[in-house]
mmCIF file of N, CA and C in Angstrom:
data_model
loop_
_atom_site.group_PDB
_atom_site.id
_atom_site.type_symbol
_atom_site.label_atom_id
_atom_site.label_comp_id
_atom_site.label_asym_id
_atom_site.label_seq_id
_atom_site.Cartn_x
_atom_site.Cartn_y
_atom_site.Cartn_z
ATOM 1 N N MET A 170 -17.383 36.709 155.334
ATOM 2 C CA MET A 170 -16.244 36.138 156.028
ATOM 3 C C MET A 170 -14.962 36.600 155.307
ATOM 4 N N PRO A 171 -13.979 37.089 156.048
ATOM 5 C CA PRO A 171 -12.722 37.530 155.428
ATOM 6 C C PRO A 171 -11.960 36.362 154.810
ATOM 7 N N LEU A 172 -11.162 36.678 153.821
ATOM 8 C CA LEU A 172 -10.318 35.673 153.181
ATOM 9 C C LEU A 172 -9.325 35.103 154.193
ATOM 10 N N GLN A 173 -9.081 33.808 154.113
ATOM 11 C CA GLN A 173 -8.121 33.125 154.979
ATOM 12 C C GLN A 173 -6.898 32.756 154.137
ATOM 13 N N PHE A 174 -5.831 33.519 154.255
ATOM 14 C CA PHE A 174 -4.629 33.292 153.461
ATOM 15 C C PHE A 174 -3.747 32.233 154.098
ATOM 16 N N HIS A 175 -3.112 31.439 153.256
ATOM 17 C CA HIS A 175 -2.141 30.444 153.710
ATOM 18 C C HIS A 175 -0.915 30.519 152.809
ATOM 19 N N ARG A 176 0.208 30.099 153.331
ATOM 20 C CA ARG A 176 1.451 30.103 152.572
ATOM 21 C C ARG A 176 1.305 29.128 151.405
ATOM 22 N N ALA A 177 1.509 29.620 150.191
ATOM 23 C CA ALA A 177 1.284 28.811 148.989
ATOM 24 C C ALA A 177 2.545 28.132 148.486
ATOM 25 N N VAL A 178 3.696 28.740 148.719
ATOM 26 C CA VAL A 178 4.970 28.187 148.239
ATOM 27 C C VAL A 178 5.949 28.196 149.402
ATOM 28 N N GLU A 179 6.511 27.038 149.683
ATOM 29 C CA GLU A 179 7.480 26.945 150.760
ATOM 30 C C GLU A 179 8.744 27.735 150.399
ATOM 31 N N ASN A 180 9.319 28.410 151.353
ATOM 32 C CA ASN A 180 10.556 29.184 151.194
ATOM 33 C C ASN A 180 10.400 30.434 150.336
ATOM 34 N N MET A 181 9.182 30.851 150.055
ATOM 35 C CA MET A 181 8.938 32.102 149.336
ATOM 36 C C MET A 181 7.795 32.830 150.027
ATOM 37 N N GLU A 182 7.785 34.131 149.916
ATOM 38 C CA GLU A 182 6.758 34.958 150.544
ATOM 39 C C GLU A 182 5.563 35.079 149.601
ATOM 40 N N ILE A 183 4.792 33.982 149.490
ATOM 41 C CA ILE A 183 3.605 33.936 148.633
ATOM 42 C C ILE A 183 2.473 33.287 149.425
ATOM 43 N N TRP A 184 1.332 33.972 149.470
ATOM 44 C CA TRP A 184 0.158 33.480 150.180
ATOM 45 C C TRP A 184 -1.024 33.459 149.220
ATOM 46 N N SER A 185 -1.955 32.533 149.431
ATOM 47 C CA SER A 185 -3.131 32.472 148.566
ATOM 48 C C SER A 185 -4.387 32.211 149.389
ATOM 49 N N ALA A 186 -5.522 32.572 148.784
ATOM 50 C CA ALA A 186 -6.833 32.339 149.394
ATOM 51 C C ALA A 186 -7.856 32.237 148.269
ATOM 52 N N ARG A 187 -8.950 31.544 148.552
ATOM 53 C CA ARG A 187 -10.053 31.405 147.592
ATOM 54 C C ARG A 187 -11.368 31.671 148.285
ATOM 55 N N SER A 188 -12.270 32.296 147.536
ATOM 56 C CA SER A 188 -13.615 32.513 148.048
ATOM 57 C C SER A 188 -14.515 32.991 146.927
ATOM 58 N N GLY A 189 -15.755 32.522 146.929
ATOM 59 C CA GLY A 189 -16.767 33.017 146.010
ATOM 60 C C GLY A 189 -16.396 32.917 144.542
ATOM 61 N N GLY A 190 -15.633 31.892 144.155
ATOM 62 C CA GLY A 190 -15.265 31.722 142.760
ATOM 63 C C GLY A 190 -14.060 32.543 142.319
ATOM 64 N N TYR A 191 -13.341 33.119 143.289
ATOM 65 C CA TYR A 191 -12.167 33.937 142.977
ATOM 66 C C TYR A 191 -10.953 33.435 143.753
ATOM 67 N N SER A 192 -9.797 33.599 143.146
ATOM 68 C CA SER A 192 -8.529 33.267 143.766
ATOM 69 C C SER A 192 -7.743 34.554 143.989
ATOM 70 N N PHE A 193 -7.142 34.682 145.173
ATOM 71 C CA PHE A 193 -6.339 35.848 145.522
ATOM 72 C C PHE A 193 -4.940 35.397 145.908
ATOM 73 N N VAL A 194 -3.941 36.183 145.516
ATOM 74 C CA VAL A 194 -2.550 35.884 145.844
ATOM 75 C C VAL A 194 -1.878 37.163 146.321
ATOM 76 N N ILE A 195 -1.079 37.028 147.374
ATOM 77 C CA ILE A 195 -0.243 38.124 147.860
ATOM 78 C C ILE A 195 1.194 37.642 147.804
ATOM 79 N N SER A 196 2.057 38.441 147.212
ATOM 80 C CA SER A 196 3.481 38.085 147.158
ATOM 81 C C SER A 196 4.312 39.293 147.570
ATOM 82 N N LEU A 197 5.453 39.014 148.159
ATOM 83 C CA LEU A 197 6.374 40.075 148.558
ATOM 84 C C LEU A 197 7.414 40.218 147.464
ATOM 85 N N GLN A 198 7.590 41.441 146.993
ATOM 86 C CA GLN A 198 8.635 41.684 145.995
ATOM 87 C C GLN A 198 9.617 42.696 146.566
ATOM 88 N N SER A 199 10.866 42.610 146.076
ATOM 89 C CA SER A 199 11.893 43.553 146.517
ATOM 90 C C SER A 199 12.906 43.728 145.394
ATOM 91 N N PRO A 200 13.643 44.833 145.407
ATOM 92 C CA PRO A 200 14.625 45.072 144.352
ATOM 93 C C PRO A 200 15.821 44.127 144.431
ATOM 94 N N THR A 201 16.064 43.546 145.601
ATOM 95 C CA THR A 201 17.173 42.597 145.777
ATOM 96 C C THR A 201 16.684 41.414 146.592
ATOM 97 N N GLY A 202 17.458 40.377 146.651
ATOM 98 C CA GLY A 202 17.104 39.224 147.474
ATOM 99 C C GLY A 202 16.340 38.167 146.700
ATOM 100 N N HIS A 203 15.827 37.193 147.440
ATOM 101 C CA HIS A 203 15.105 36.068 146.848
ATOM 102 C C HIS A 203 13.694 36.471 146.464
ATOM 103 N N GLY A 204 13.112 35.754 145.532
ATOM 104 C CA GLY A 204 11.721 35.968 145.170
ATOM 105 C C GLY A 204 11.538 36.922 144.014
ATOM 106 N N PHE A 205 10.388 37.562 144.006
ATOM 107 C CA PHE A 205 10.013 38.446 142.912
ATOM 108 C C PHE A 205 10.746 39.777 143.000
ATOM 109 N N ARG A 206 11.124 40.296 141.852
ATOM 110 C CA ARG A 206 11.849 41.568 141.787
ATOM 111 C C ARG A 206 10.896 42.698 141.472
ATOM 112 N N GLY A 207 11.167 43.858 142.028
ATOM 113 C CA GLY A 207 10.363 45.043 141.778
ATOM 114 C C GLY A 207 10.466 45.987 142.947
ATOM 115 N N ARG A 208 9.660 47.014 142.918
ATOM 116 C CA ARG A 208 9.609 47.958 144.022
ATOM 117 C C ARG A 208 9.186 47.217 145.288
ATOM 118 N N PHE A 209 9.844 47.478 146.417
ATOM 119 C CA PHE A 209 9.553 46.746 147.644
ATOM 120 C C PHE A 209 8.102 46.915 148.058
ATOM 121 N N GLY A 210 7.462 45.812 148.400
ATOM 122 C CA GLY A 210 6.098 45.835 148.918
ATOM 123 C C GLY A 210 5.358 44.543 148.632
ATOM 124 N N TYR A 211 4.143 44.490 149.122
ATOM 125 C CA TYR A 211 3.271 43.325 148.963
ATOM 126 C C TYR A 211 2.341 43.564 147.785
ATOM 127 N N VAL A 212 2.418 42.681 146.809
ATOM 128 C CA VAL A 212 1.595 42.788 145.606
ATOM 129 C C VAL A 212 0.416 41.826 145.745
ATOM 130 N N ALA A 213 -0.782 42.364 145.609
ATOM 131 C CA ALA A 213 -2.002 41.573 145.698
ATOM 132 C C ALA A 213 -2.624 41.469 144.307
ATOM 133 N N SER A 214 -3.125 40.275 143.978
ATOM 134 C CA SER A 214 -3.780 40.077 142.688
ATOM 135 C C SER A 214 -4.927 39.087 142.849
ATOM 136 N N TRP A 215 -5.803 39.070 141.838
ATOM 137 C CA TRP A 215 -6.950 38.171 141.867
ATOM 138 C C TRP A 215 -7.253 37.686 140.455
ATOM 139 N N ARG A 216 -8.034 36.610 140.375
ATOM 140 C CA ARG A 216 -8.549 36.118 139.104
ATOM 141 C C ARG A 216 -9.735 35.207 139.379
ATOM 142 N N PRO A 217 -10.659 35.106 138.416
ATOM 143 C CA PRO A 217 -11.772 34.160 138.564
ATOM 144 C C PRO A 217 -11.240 32.728 138.474
ATOM 145 N N LEU A 218 -11.777 31.843 139.304
ATOM 146 C CA LEU A 218 -11.330 30.452 139.303
ATOM 147 C C LEU A 218 -11.781 29.689 138.058
ATOM 148 N N ASP A 219 -12.913 30.064 137.477
ATOM 149 C CA ASP A 219 -13.470 29.294 136.365
ATOM 150 C C ASP A 219 -12.931 29.721 135.002
ATOM 151 N N GLN A 220 -11.995 30.642 134.956
ATOM 152 C CA GLN A 220 -11.442 31.093 133.681
ATOM 153 C C GLN A 220 -9.935 30.891 133.674
ATOM 154 N N SER A 221 -9.433 30.478 132.554
ATOM 155 C CA SER A 221 -8.004 30.251 132.419
ATOM 156 C C SER A 221 -7.360 31.507 131.836
ATOM 157 N N ARG A 222 -7.086 32.463 132.708
ATOM 158 C CA ARG A 222 -6.478 33.712 132.265
ATOM 159 C C ARG A 222 -5.570 34.248 133.366
ATOM 160 N N GLY A 223 -4.787 35.245 133.024
ATOM 161 C CA GLY A 223 -3.855 35.835 133.971
ATOM 162 C C GLY A 223 -4.566 36.571 135.095
ATOM 163 N N SER A 224 -3.803 36.906 136.094
ATOM 164 C CA SER A 224 -4.368 37.608 137.243
ATOM 165 C C SER A 224 -4.392 39.116 137.019
ATOM 166 N N ILE A 225 -5.161 39.789 137.852
ATOM 167 C CA ILE A 225 -5.323 41.238 137.791
ATOM 168 C C ILE A 225 -4.799 41.814 139.100
ATOM 169 N N ARG A 226 -3.908 42.781 138.995
ATOM 170 C CA ARG A 226 -3.323 43.383 140.186
ATOM 171 C C ARG A 226 -4.362 44.240 140.904
ATOM 172 N N VAL A 227 -4.405 44.102 142.223
ATOM 173 C CA VAL A 227 -5.308 44.896 143.046
ATOM 174 C C VAL A 227 -4.764 46.326 143.104
ATOM 175 N N LEU A 228 -5.644 47.283 142.942
ATOM 176 C CA LEU A 228 -5.278 48.693 142.946
ATOM 177 C C LEU A 228 -4.503 49.047 144.211
ATOM 178 N N GLY A 229 -3.415 49.784 144.051
ATOM 179 C CA GLY A 229 -2.602 50.214 145.178
ATOM 180 C C GLY A 229 -1.359 49.380 145.388
ATOM 181 N N SER A 230 -1.259 48.231 144.731
ATOM 182 C CA SER A 230 -0.085 47.363 144.883
ATOM 183 C C SER A 230 1.123 47.996 144.210
ATOM 184 N N PRO A 231 2.309 47.876 144.782
ATOM 185 C CA PRO A 231 2.622 47.173 146.027
ATOM 186 C C PRO A 231 2.243 47.984 147.261
ATOM 187 N N LEU A 232 1.818 47.253 148.280
ATOM 188 C CA LEU A 232 1.390 47.860 149.541
ATOM 189 C C LEU A 232 2.500 47.694 150.583
ATOM 190 N N GLN A 233 2.457 48.496 151.617
ATOM 191 C CA GLN A 233 3.537 48.538 152.598
ATOM 192 C C GLN A 233 3.551 47.362 153.569
ATOM 193 N N SER A 234 2.391 46.755 153.828
ATOM 194 C CA SER A 234 2.343 45.660 154.796
ATOM 195 C C SER A 234 1.441 44.537 154.298
ATOM 196 N N PHE A 235 1.648 43.358 154.879
ATOM 197 C CA PHE A 235 0.814 42.212 154.549
ATOM 198 C C PHE A 235 -0.638 42.491 154.948
ATOM 199 N N ALA A 236 -0.839 43.144 156.097
ATOM 200 C CA ALA A 236 -2.196 43.469 156.564
ATOM 201 C C ALA A 236 -2.912 44.380 155.567
ATOM 202 N N GLU A 237 -2.214 45.365 155.010
ATOM 203 C CA GLU A 237 -2.818 46.239 154.004
ATOM 204 C C GLU A 237 -3.185 45.452 152.752
ATOM 205 N N ALA A 238 -2.335 44.504 152.364
ATOM 206 C CA ALA A 238 -2.612 43.673 151.186
ATOM 207 C C ALA A 238 -3.840 42.792 151.430
ATOM 208 N N LYS A 239 -3.945 42.208 152.630
ATOM 209 C CA LYS A 239 -5.124 41.404 152.965
ATOM 210 C C LYS A 239 -6.390 42.255 152.923
ATOM 211 N N ASP A 240 -6.329 43.455 153.490
ATOM 212 C CA ASP A 240 -7.487 44.346 153.475
ATOM 213 C C ASP A 240 -7.893 44.709 152.047
ATOM 214 N N ALA A 241 -6.896 44.952 151.197
ATOM 215 C CA ALA A 241 -7.173 45.289 149.797
ATOM 216 C C ALA A 241 -7.851 44.117 149.085
ATOM 217 N N CYS A 242 -7.395 42.899 149.357
ATOM 218 C CA CYS A 242 -8.006 41.715 148.744
ATOM 219 C C CYS A 242 -9.445 41.535 149.230
ATOM 220 N N ASN A 243 -9.675 41.722 150.528
ATOM 221 C CA ASN A 243 -11.035 41.597 151.058
ATOM 222 C C ASN A 243 -11.955 42.664 150.485
ATOM 223 N N SER A 244 -11.450 43.868 150.312
ATOM 224 C CA SER A 244 -12.250 44.932 149.699
ATOM 225 C C SER A 244 -12.583 44.592 148.244
ATOM 226 N N MET A 245 -11.620 44.039 147.521
ATOM 227 C CA MET A 245 -11.864 43.649 146.126
ATOM 228 C C MET A 245 -12.886 42.517 146.068
ATOM 229 N N LEU A 246 -12.801 41.556 146.955
ATOM 230 C CA LEU A 246 -13.775 40.467 146.977
ATOM 231 C C LEU A 246 -15.180 41.018 147.235
ATOM 232 N N ASN A 247 -15.311 41.930 148.171
ATOM 233 C CA ASN A 247 -16.625 42.545 148.429
ATOM 234 C C ASN A 247 -17.140 43.279 147.202
ATOM 235 N N TYR A 248 -16.264 43.991 146.512
ATOM 236 C CA TYR A 248 -16.644 44.689 145.276
ATOM 237 C C TYR A 248 -17.107 43.693 144.214
ATOM 238 N N LEU A 249 -16.378 42.595 144.049
ATOM 239 C CA LEU A 249 -16.729 41.593 143.037
ATOM 240 C C LEU A 249 -18.046 40.909 143.360
ATOM 241 N N ARG A 250 -18.324 40.706 144.609
ATOM 242 C CA ARG A 250 -19.588 40.063 145.027
ATOM 243 C C ARG A 250 -20.797 40.963 144.776
ATOM 244 N N ASP A 251 -20.581 42.275 144.907
ATOM 245 C CA ASP A 251 -21.681 43.229 144.701
ATOM 246 C C ASP A 251 -21.912 43.356 143.232
#
């Protein structure tokens, strides 16, 4: 089953999803404006839910669209499950 993302922070472009013991987050960053600063695009990251450690950026981030970021997260989840 694909990850089901929901808006995690009101008034910011941050979405999260959980599945199979992993947490995934997608955030929009831009060089200007509100939110996270950096090269424009959608940054996807993941981390195990049972460990208290930082997240790991999904390869290819930042991505050009939210759909690409979701696909990257689903691909990473499939890789982690295997």
